[in-house]
Amino acid sequence: DAGVIQSPRHEVTEMGQEVTLRCKPISGHNSLFWYRQTMMRGLELLIYFNNNVPIDDSGMPEDRFSAKMPNASFSTLKIQPSEPRDSAVYFCASSSRTGANTEAFFGQGTRLTVV
Amino acid sequence: AQSVAQPEDQVNVAEGNPLTVKCTYSVSGNPYLFWYVQYPNRGLQFLLKYITGDNLVKGSYGFEAEFNKSQTSFHLKKPSALVSDSALYFCAVRDASGGYNKLIFGAGTRLAVHP
């Protein structure tokens, strides 16, 4: 398996523009997580899905952020409108079961820069 | 709420010496603990996990971790450090509250192994 695939790897956009980050989880995994990594806050869980259903979005910072998972093989994280403080590395991760003993596998991340 | 703490921002070790990266946890119920490593410009890679059983857990790349219930610790160790071990290390705990599971990460510890 190719692992968790994220696109794009890098995104530079102007403040106010819409940004869409994409994730393809590992085939057969039924849990998907979106994390944000910054120097100030470290790794923050934004939202996670189980069987394509959003379970906990309490980490989503503002209404400008939204996430969808239309099917088991694809998820998006959208920021509209984007702001410079959204600059960070965004990671997607997936795991095979909701059991507590399962590890999550991470994608390479998308480095977002909002200027 | 479940949490982990990594008390050291950075650990410096000479190549060939043993290394320890510290992690303490706070959980209600059984702890499910994980270690991940992040190399520059890469996603997080799973190293090892503690679910139950032996307190000494062996993982990838020669790493191991010791679970200590009385001290609520889960320190990462390696008998002989390599320069290539230099990276960012994250401890994580599974939060199973609400019937679902999400990984909560510590702030990370940067390991620098010097030749």
CSV table of C-alpha atoms in Angstrom, one decimal:
chain,number,residue,atom,x,y,z
A,1,ASP,CA,0.0,0.0,0.0
A,2,ALA,CA,1.2,3.5,-0.8
A,3,GLY,CA,0.3,4.8,2.6
A,4,VAL,CA,-1.7,7.9,3.4
A,5,ILE,CA,-1.5,10.3,0.4
A,6,GLN,CA,-1.9,14.0,0.8
A,7,SER,CA,-2.0,16.7,-1.8
A,8,PRO,CA,-0.6,19.2,-2.5
A,9,ARG,CA,2.7,18.9,-0.6
A,10,HIS,CA,3.1,22.6,-0.6
A,11,GLU,CA,0.5,25.4,-1.0
A,12,VAL,CA,1.1,29.1,-1.1
A,13,THR,CA,-1.9,31.3,-1.3
A,14,GLU,CA,-2.9,34.9,-0.6
A,15,MET,CA,-5.0,35.9,2.3
A,16,GLY,CA,-8.7,35.6,1.6
A,17,GLN,CA,-8.4,32.8,-0.9
A,18,GLU,CA,-10.0,29.4,-0.5
A,19,VAL,CA,-7.7,26.5,0.2
A,20,THR,CA,-8.5,22.8,-0.2
A,21,LEU,CA,-6.3,20.1,1.2
A,22,ARG,CA,-6.8,16.5,0.1
A,23,CYS,CA,-6.2,13.2,1.7
A,24,LYS,CA,-6.5,9.6,0.6
A,25,PRO,CA,-6.4,7.2,3.5
A,26,ILE,CA,-4.9,3.7,3.5
A,27,SER,CA,-7.3,1.3,1.8
A,28,GLY,CA,-9.5,-0.5,4.4
A,29,HIS,CA,-8.9,2.0,7.1
A,30,ASN,CA,-12.1,3.3,8.6
A,31,SER,CA,-10.9,6.1,10.8
A,32,LEU,CA,-9.4,9.4,9.5
A,33,PHE,CA,-7.8,12.2,11.3
A,34,TRP,CA,-6.8,15.8,10.4
A,35,TYR,CA,-4.0,17.4,12.5
A,36,ARG,CA,-2.3,20.8,12.3
A,37,GLN,CA,1.3,21.3,13.3
A,38,THR,CA,2.8,24.7,14.3
A,39,MET,CA,5.7,25.7,16.3
A,40,MET,CA,3.5,27.5,18.8
A,41,ARG,CA,0.9,24.8,19.4
A,42,GLY,CA,2.5,21.6,18.3
A,43,LEU,CA,0.2,18.9,16.9
A,44,GLU,CA,-3.5,19.7,17.2
A,45,LEU,CA,-6.3,17.3,16.3
A,46,LEU,CA,-8.7,19.3,14.2
A,47,ILE,CA,-11.3,16.6,13.3
A,48,TYR,CA,-11.7,12.9,12.9
A,49,PHE,CA,-14.1,10.7,11.0
A,50,ASN,CA,-15.2,7.1,11.6
A,51,ASN,CA,-16.8,5.3,8.7
A,52,ASN,CA,-16.9,8.6,6.8
A,53,VAL,CA,-18.9,10.3,9.6
A,54,PRO,CA,-17.4,13.2,11.5
A,55,ILE,CA,-17.2,12.2,15.1
A,56,ASP,CA,-15.4,15.1,16.8
A,57,ASP,CA,-14.8,18.4,15.2
A,58,SER,CA,-14.1,20.3,18.5
A,59,GLY,CA,-10.6,21.0,17.4
A,60,MET,CA,-11.6,22.9,14.3
A,61,PRO,CA,-10.5,26.5,15.1
A,62,GLU,CA,-13.2,28.5,13.4
A,63,ASP,CA,-16.1,28.4,11.0
A,64,ARG,CA,-13.6,29.2,8.2
A,65,PHE,CA,-12.5,25.5,8.5
A,66,SER,CA,-14.6,22.7,7.2
A,67,ALA,CA,-13.9,19.0,6.4
A,68,LYS,CA,-15.7,16.4,4.4
A,69,MET,CA,-15.3,12.7,3.8
A,70,PRO,CA,-17.7,11.8,0.9
A,71,ASN,CA,-16.4,8.3,0.7
A,72,ALA,CA,-14.0,5.9,2.4
A,73,SER,CA,-11.1,6.8,0.1
A,74,PHE,CA,-11.2,10.6,0.1
A,75,SER,CA,-11.3,13.5,2.5
A,76,THR,CA,-10.9,17.3,2.2
A,77,LEU,CA,-10.1,20.0,4.6
A,78,LYS,CA,-11.1,23.5,3.4
A,79,ILE,CA,-10.2,26.9,4.7
A,80,GLN,CA,-12.3,29.8,3.4
A,81,PRO,CA,-11.2,32.5,3.6
A,82,SER,CA,-7.6,31.8,4.5
A,83,GLU,CA,-5.6,34.0,6.9
A,84,PRO,CA,-1.8,34.2,7.5
A,85,ARG,CA,-2.3,32.6,11.0
A,86,ASP,CA,-3.5,29.4,9.2
A,87,SER,CA,0.0,28.9,7.9
A,88,ALA,CA,1.1,25.4,9.3
A,89,VAL,CA,1.7,21.9,8.2
A,90,TYR,CA,-1.6,19.9,7.9
A,91,PHE,CA,-1.4,16.1,8.4
A,92,CYS,CA,-3.9,13.5,7.6
A,93,ALA,CA,-3.8,10.1,9.3
A,94,SER,CA,-5.8,6.9,9.2
A,95,SER,CA,-6.2,3.8,11.3
A,96,SER,CA,-7.8,0.5,10.7
A,97,ARG,CA,-10.2,0.2,13.6
A,98,THR,CA,-11.6,2.3,16.3
A,99,GLY,CA,-10.1,0.1,19.0
A,100,ALA,CA,-7.8,1.8,21.4
A,101,ASN,CA,-4.8,-0.4,20.6
A,102,THR,CA,-4.5,0.6,17.0
A,103,GLU,CA,-1.9,3.1,15.8
A,104,ALA,CA,-2.5,5.8,13.2
A,105,PHE,CA,-0.5,6.1,10.0
A,106,PHE,CA,0.3,9.6,8.8
A,107,GLY,CA,0.7,11.2,5.4
A,108,GLN,CA,3.6,13.4,4.5
A,109,GLY,CA,1.6,16.6,5.2
A,110,THR,CA,0.7,19.7,3.3
A,111,ARG,CA,2.8,22.8,4.2
A,112,LEU,CA,0.4,25.8,3.8
A,113,THR,CA,1.7,29.3,3.6
A,114,VAL,CA,-0.8,32.1,3.6
A,115,VAL,CA,0.7,35.5,2.6
B,1,ALA,CA,-9.1,14.2,29.9
B,2,GLN,CA,-6.2,12.1,28.8
B,3,SER,CA,-2.9,13.9,28.3
B,4,VAL,CA,0.8,13.3,27.9
B,5,ALA,CA,3.7,15.5,28.9
B,6,GLN,CA,7.2,15.6,27.4
B,7,PRO,CA,9.3,17.6,29.9
B,8,GLU,CA,12.3,18.2,27.7
B,9,ASP,CA,12.2,20.3,24.6
B,10,GLN,CA,15.6,18.9,23.4
B,11,VAL,CA,17.8,16.0,24.3
B,12,ASN,CA,21.5,15.9,23.3
B,13,VAL,CA,23.4,12.7,23.2
B,14,ALA,CA,26.7,11.6,21.8
B,15,GLU,CA,26.7,8.8,19.2
B,16,GLY,CA,27.1,5.4,20.8
B,17,ASN,CA,25.7,6.5,24.1
B,18,PRO,CA,22.3,5.4,25.5
B,19,LEU,CA,19.4,7.8,25.0
B,20,THR,CA,16.2,8.4,26.9
B,21,VAL,CA,13.3,10.6,25.8
B,22,LYS,CA,10.9,11.1,28.6
B,23,CYS,CA,7.1,11.0,28.7
B,24,THR,CA,4.6,11.1,31.5
B,25,TYR,CA,0.9,10.5,31.1
B,26,SER,CA,-2.4,11.2,32.8
B,27,VAL,CA,-5.3,8.9,32.0
B,28,SER,CA,-8.5,7.6,33.5
B,29,GLY,CA,-8.7,3.9,32.9
B,30,ASN,CA,-6.2,1.8,31.1
B,31,PRO,CA,-3.4,3.7,29.3
B,32,TYR,CA,-2.8,3.1,25.6
B,33,LEU,CA,0.5,4.8,24.8
B,34,PHE,CA,2.4,5.4,21.6
B,35,TRP,CA,5.7,6.8,20.4
B,36,TYR,CA,6.1,8.4,17.0
B,37,VAL,CA,9.2,9.9,15.2
B,38,GLN,CA,9.2,12.8,12.7
B,39,TYR,CA,12.1,13.4,10.4
B,40,PRO,CA,12.5,16.8,8.7
B,41,ASN,CA,9.8,17.5,6.2
B,42,ARG,CA,8.2,14.2,6.8
B,43,GLY,CA,5.0,12.8,8.4
B,44,LEU,CA,5.0,11.0,11.7
B,45,GLN,CA,6.1,7.4,11.8
B,46,PHE,CA,4.9,4.9,14.3
B,47,LEU,CA,7.7,3.5,16.5
B,48,LEU,CA,6.0,1.4,19.2
B,49,LYS,CA,3.0,1.1,21.5
B,50,TYR,CA,2.0,-0.1,24.9
B,51,ILE,CA,-1.4,-1.7,25.3
B,52,THR,CA,-1.0,-4.3,28.0
B,53,GLY,CA,1.5,-7.0,29.1
B,54,ASP,CA,5.2,-6.6,29.4
B,55,ASN,CA,6.3,-3.2,30.7
B,56,LEU,CA,9.2,-3.2,28.2
B,57,VAL,CA,8.0,-2.7,24.7
B,58,LYS,CA,10.3,-3.1,21.7
B,59,GLY,CA,9.8,-1.2,18.5
B,60,SER,CA,11.3,-0.1,15.2
B,61,TYR,CA,14.9,1.0,14.6
B,62,GLY,CA,16.2,-0.5,17.9
B,63,PHE,CA,14.0,1.6,20.1
B,64,GLU,CA,12.2,0.4,23.2
B,65,ALA,CA,10.0,2.0,25.8
B,66,GLU,CA,9.5,1.2,29.4
B,67,PHE,CA,6.0,1.5,30.9
B,68,ASN,CA,6.0,2.4,34.6
B,69,LYS,CA,2.5,2.5,36.1
B,70,SER,CA,3.6,3.8,39.5
B,71,GLN,CA,5.5,6.7,38.0
B,72,THR,CA,2.9,7.2,35.1
B,73,SER,CA,5.8,7.2,32.7
B,74,PHE,CA,6.5,5.8,29.3
B,75,HIS,CA,10.1,6.7,28.5
B,76,LEU,CA,11.6,6.0,25.1
B,77,LYS,CA,15.1,4.4,25.1
B,78,LYS,CA,17.8,3.1,22.9
B,79,PRO,CA,21.0,1.4,24.1
B,80,SER,CA,23.3,3.1,21.5
B,81,ALA,CA,22.3,6.3,19.7
B,82,LEU,CA,23.0,6.9,16.0
B,83,VAL,CA,23.4,10.3,14.3
B,84,SER,CA,20.5,9.2,12.1
B,85,ASP,CA,18.3,9.0,15.1
B,86,SER,CA,18.3,12.8,15.3
B,87,ALA,CA,14.6,13.8,14.8
B,88,LEU,CA,11.5,15.0,16.6
B,89,TYR,CA,9.9,12.4,18.9
B,90,PHE,CA,6.3,12.5,20.0
B,91,CYS,CA,4.6,10.6,22.8
B,92,ALA,CA,0.8,10.0,22.4
B,93,VAL,CA,-2.1,8.6,24.4
B,94,ARG,CA,-5.3,7.2,23.1
B,95,ASP,CA,-8.4,9.1,24.3
B,96,ALA,CA,-11.3,6.7,24.2
B,97,SER,CA,-13.8,8.9,25.8
B,98,GLY,CA,-17.2,9.1,24.2
B,99,GLY,CA,-16.8,5.6,22.8
B,100,TYR,CA,-14.4,6.6,20.0
B,101,ASN,CA,-10.6,6.9,19.8
B,102,LYS,CA,-8.3,9.8,19.0
B,103,LEU,CA,-4.6,10.2,19.6
B,104,ILE,CA,-3.5,13.1,21.8
B,105,PHE,CA,0.1,14.1,21.3
B,106,GLY,CA,2.7,15.6,23.5
B,107,ALA,CA,4.6,18.7,22.5
B,108,GLY,CA,7.5,16.7,21.1
B,109,THR,CA,11.2,16.4,22.1
B,110,ARG,CA,13.9,17.1,19.6
B,111,LEU,CA,16.7,14.6,19.8
B,112,ALA,CA,20.1,15.6,18.6
B,113,VAL,CA,22.8,12.9,18.4
B,114,HIS,CA,26.3,14.3,17.9
B,115,PRO,CA,29.1,12.4,16.2
